[in-house]
Short mmCIF file of C-alpha atoms in Angstrom, two decimals:
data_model
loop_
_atom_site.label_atom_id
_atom_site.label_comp_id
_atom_site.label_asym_id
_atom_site.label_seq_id
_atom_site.Cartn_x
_atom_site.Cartn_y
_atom_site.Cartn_z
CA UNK A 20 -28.28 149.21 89.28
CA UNK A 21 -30.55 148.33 92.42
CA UNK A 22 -30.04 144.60 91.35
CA UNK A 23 -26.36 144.84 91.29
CA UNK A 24 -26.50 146.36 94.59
CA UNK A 25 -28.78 143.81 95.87
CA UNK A 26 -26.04 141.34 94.85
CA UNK A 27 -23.38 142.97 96.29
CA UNK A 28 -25.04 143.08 99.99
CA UNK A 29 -25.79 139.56 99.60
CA UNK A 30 -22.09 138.03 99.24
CA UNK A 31 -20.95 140.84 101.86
CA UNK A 32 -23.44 139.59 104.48
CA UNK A 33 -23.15 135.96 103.98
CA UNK A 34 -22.10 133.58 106.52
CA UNK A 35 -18.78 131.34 106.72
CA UNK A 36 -16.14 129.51 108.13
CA UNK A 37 -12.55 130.68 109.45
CA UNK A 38 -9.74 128.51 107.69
CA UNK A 39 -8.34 127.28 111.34
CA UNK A 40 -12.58 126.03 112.15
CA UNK A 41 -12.59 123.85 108.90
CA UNK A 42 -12.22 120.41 109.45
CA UNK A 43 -12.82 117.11 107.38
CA UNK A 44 -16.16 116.57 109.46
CA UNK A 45 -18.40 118.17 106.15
CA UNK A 46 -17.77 119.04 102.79
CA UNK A 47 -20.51 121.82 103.01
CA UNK A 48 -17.55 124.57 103.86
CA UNK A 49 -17.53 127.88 103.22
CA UNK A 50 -15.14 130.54 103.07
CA UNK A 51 -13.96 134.12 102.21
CA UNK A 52 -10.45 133.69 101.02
CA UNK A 53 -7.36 135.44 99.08
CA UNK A 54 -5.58 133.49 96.27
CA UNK A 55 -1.92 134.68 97.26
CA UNK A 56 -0.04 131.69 95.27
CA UNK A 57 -1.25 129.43 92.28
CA UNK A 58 0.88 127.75 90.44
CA UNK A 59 0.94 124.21 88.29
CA UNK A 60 2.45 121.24 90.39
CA UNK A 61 4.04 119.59 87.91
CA UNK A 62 5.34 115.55 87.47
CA UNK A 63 9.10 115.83 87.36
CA UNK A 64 9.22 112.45 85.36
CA UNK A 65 6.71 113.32 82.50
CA UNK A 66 5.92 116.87 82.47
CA UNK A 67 2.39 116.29 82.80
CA UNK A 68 0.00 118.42 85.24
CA UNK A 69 -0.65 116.99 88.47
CA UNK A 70 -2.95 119.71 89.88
CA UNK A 71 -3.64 123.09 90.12
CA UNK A 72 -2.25 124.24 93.12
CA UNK A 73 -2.81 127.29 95.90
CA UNK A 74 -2.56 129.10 99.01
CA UNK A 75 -5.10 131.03 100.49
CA UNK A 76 -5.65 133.69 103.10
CA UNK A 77 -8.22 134.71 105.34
CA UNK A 78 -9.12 137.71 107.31
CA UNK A 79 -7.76 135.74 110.46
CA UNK A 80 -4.18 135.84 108.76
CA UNK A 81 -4.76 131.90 108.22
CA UNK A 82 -3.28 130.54 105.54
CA UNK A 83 -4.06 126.78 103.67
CA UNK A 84 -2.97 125.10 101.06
CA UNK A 85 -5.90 123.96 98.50
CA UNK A 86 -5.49 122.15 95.07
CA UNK A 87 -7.62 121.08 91.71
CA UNK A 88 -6.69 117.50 90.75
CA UNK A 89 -5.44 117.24 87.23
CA UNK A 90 -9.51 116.12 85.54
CA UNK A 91 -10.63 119.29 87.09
CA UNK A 92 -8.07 122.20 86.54
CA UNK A 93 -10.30 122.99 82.92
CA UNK A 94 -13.24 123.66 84.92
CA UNK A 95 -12.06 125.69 87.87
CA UNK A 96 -8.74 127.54 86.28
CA UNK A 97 -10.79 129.98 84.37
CA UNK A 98 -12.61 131.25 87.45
CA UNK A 99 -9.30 131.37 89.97
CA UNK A 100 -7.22 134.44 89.70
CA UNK A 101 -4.16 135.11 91.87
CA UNK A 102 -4.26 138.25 93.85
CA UNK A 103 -7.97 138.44 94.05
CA UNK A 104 -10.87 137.07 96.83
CA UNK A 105 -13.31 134.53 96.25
CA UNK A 106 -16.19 132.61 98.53
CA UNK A 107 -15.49 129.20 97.74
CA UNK A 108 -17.93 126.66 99.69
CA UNK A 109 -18.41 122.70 99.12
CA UNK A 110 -15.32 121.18 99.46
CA UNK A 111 -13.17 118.53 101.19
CA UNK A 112 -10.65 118.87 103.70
CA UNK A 113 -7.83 116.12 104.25
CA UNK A 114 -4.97 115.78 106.32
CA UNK A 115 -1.76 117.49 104.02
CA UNK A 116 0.69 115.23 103.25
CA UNK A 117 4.95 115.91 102.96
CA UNK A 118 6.44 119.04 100.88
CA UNK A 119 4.13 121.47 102.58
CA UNK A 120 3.78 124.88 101.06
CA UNK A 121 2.57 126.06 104.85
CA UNK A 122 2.83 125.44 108.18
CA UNK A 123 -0.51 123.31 108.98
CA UNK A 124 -1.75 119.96 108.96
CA UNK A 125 -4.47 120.08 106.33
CA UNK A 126 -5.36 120.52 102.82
CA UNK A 127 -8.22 121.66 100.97
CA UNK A 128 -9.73 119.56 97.87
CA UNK A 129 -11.66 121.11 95.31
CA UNK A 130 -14.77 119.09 94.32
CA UNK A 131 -17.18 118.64 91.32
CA UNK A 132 -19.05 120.64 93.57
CA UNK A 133 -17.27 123.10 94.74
CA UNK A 134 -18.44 126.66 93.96
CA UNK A 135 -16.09 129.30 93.61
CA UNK A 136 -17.36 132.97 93.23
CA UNK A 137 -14.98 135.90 93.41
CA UNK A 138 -15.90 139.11 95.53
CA UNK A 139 -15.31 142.37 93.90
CA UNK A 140 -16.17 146.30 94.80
CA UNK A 141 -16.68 145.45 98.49
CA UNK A 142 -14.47 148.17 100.47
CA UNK A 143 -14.59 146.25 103.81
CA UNK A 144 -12.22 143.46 102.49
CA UNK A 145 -10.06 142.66 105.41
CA UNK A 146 -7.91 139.83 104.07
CA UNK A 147 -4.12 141.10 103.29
CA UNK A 148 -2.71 140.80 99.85
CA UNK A 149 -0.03 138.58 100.85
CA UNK A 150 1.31 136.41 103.37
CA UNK A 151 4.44 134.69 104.42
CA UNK A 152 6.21 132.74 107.22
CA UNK A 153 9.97 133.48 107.22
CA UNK A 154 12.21 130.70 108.65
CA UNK A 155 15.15 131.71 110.89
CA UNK A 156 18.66 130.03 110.33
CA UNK A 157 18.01 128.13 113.91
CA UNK A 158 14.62 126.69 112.05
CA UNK A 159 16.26 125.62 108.81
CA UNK A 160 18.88 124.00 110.23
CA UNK A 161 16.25 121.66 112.35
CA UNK A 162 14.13 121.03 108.81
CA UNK A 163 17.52 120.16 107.35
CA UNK A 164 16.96 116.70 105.29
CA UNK A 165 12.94 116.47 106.45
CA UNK A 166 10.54 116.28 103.99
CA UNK A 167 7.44 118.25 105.65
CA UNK A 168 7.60 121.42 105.00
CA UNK A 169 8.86 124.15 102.75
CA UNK A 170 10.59 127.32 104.45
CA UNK A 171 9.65 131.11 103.42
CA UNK A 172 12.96 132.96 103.64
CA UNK A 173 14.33 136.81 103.27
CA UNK A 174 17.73 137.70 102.91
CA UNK A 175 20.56 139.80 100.90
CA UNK A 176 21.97 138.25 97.99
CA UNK A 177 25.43 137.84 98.22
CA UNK A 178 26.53 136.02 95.59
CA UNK A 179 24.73 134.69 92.09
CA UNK A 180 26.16 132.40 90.32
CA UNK A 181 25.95 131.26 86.34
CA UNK A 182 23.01 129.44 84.48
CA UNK A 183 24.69 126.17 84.54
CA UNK A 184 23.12 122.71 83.55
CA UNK A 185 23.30 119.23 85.48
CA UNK A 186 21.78 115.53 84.46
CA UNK A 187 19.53 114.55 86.91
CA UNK A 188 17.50 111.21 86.90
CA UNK A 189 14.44 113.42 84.93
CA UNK A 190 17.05 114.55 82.46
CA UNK A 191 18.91 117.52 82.01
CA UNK A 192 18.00 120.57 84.23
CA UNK A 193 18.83 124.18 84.25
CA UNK A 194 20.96 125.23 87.62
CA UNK A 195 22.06 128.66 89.91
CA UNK A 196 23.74 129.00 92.59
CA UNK A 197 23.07 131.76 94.78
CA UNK A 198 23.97 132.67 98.47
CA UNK A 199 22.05 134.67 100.70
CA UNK A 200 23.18 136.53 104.22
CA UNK A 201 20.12 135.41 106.81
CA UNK A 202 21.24 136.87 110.26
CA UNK A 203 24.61 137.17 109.70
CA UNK A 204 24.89 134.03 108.49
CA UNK A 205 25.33 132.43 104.63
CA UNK A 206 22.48 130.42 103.24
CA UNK A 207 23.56 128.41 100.05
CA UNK A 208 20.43 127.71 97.73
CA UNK A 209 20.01 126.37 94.31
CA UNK A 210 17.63 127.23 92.02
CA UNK A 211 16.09 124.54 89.23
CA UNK A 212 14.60 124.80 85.90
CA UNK A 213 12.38 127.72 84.91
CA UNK A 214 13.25 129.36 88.32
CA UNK A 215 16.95 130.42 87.13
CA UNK A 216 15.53 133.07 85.14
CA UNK A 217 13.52 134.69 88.04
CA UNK A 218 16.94 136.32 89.09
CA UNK A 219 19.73 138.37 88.12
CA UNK A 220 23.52 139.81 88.91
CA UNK A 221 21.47 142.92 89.11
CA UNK A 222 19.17 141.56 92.21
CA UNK A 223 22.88 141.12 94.22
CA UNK A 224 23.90 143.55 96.85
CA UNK A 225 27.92 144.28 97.08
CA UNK A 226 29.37 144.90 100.29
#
């Protein structure tokens, strides 16, 4: 017992870095973080893994994107957990590239080296258990065509259409339409593959 709580005190009281401080000046980083999205990115043309991909969250309410290239994912995916907070120190920062999952302008790159330990049964915890950055209509209609980032939105579901399929240059792909009321105003979006099945006619609101 006094060696667990000996353990305990240790990762509570040790030192690191805010997400917005980190920089790629060092790969010596450290940081207290919340896994709030992992998911595999996947190669549209082969089905093969490309990485292991996340976001994560820190006390600050800053949020990152991080990935696991694909000759790494069997080493780190056992320890990463969504939902739960890790320190995670020794790795490398780069500048993000298009398609990014949040609003910033750099990416963090798991390494050989990188150690990952999750914190557990610490009540003073301060990171929240998710995060998101909702997109007004007036900002999705200037990311219209653009290739930087990808929006966060919230609305009603108005309509939901049928699983339909479509060829597409990777094959054939599972589509939905659904519409959603954003401010007043009608949002068409289509859903691909796997996600169809993530809703329902039941998820629509009639008015």
């Amino acid at each position: 017992l006094l060696l667990c709580q000996i353990l305990l005190f240790s990762i509570e009281t040790m030192a690191y870095d805010m997400l917005d401080a980190i920089n790629n000046g060092k790969d010596s980083w450290k940081v207290k973080v919340r896994v709030i999205r992992l998911w595999d990115a996947i190669n549209l043309n082969n089905n093969e893994l490309i990485s292991l991909d996340m976001i994560l969250l820190d006390e600050h309410g800053t949020m990152i994107h991080a990935k696991v290239i694909k000759h790494m994912v069997n080493k780190f995916r056992p320890l990463i957990q969504e939902g739960l907070v890790y320190m995670i120190a020794n790795f490398k920062v780069t500048s993000a590239m298009n398609f990014r999952p949040v609003e910033g302008d750099k990416i963090i790159n798991f390494l050989h080296t990188t150690k990952i330990q999750e914190i557990k049964g610490l009540k003073n915890i301060r990171i929240a258990e998710q995060s998101f950055m909702f997109c007004s209509v007036e900002v999705l209609s200037t990311r219209d065509g653009q290739r930087m980032y990808l929006s966060d939105v919230i609305g009603v579901a108005s309509y939901i259409g049928n699983i339909e399929e479509t060829g597409t240059t990777h094959g054939i792909s599972k589509i939905r339409d659904i519409v959603l009321r954003i401010e007043d105003q009608k949002v068409n979006i289509r859903l691909w593959g796997n996600k169809v099945d993530q809703i329902d006619e039941d998820s629509m609101v009639l008015s």
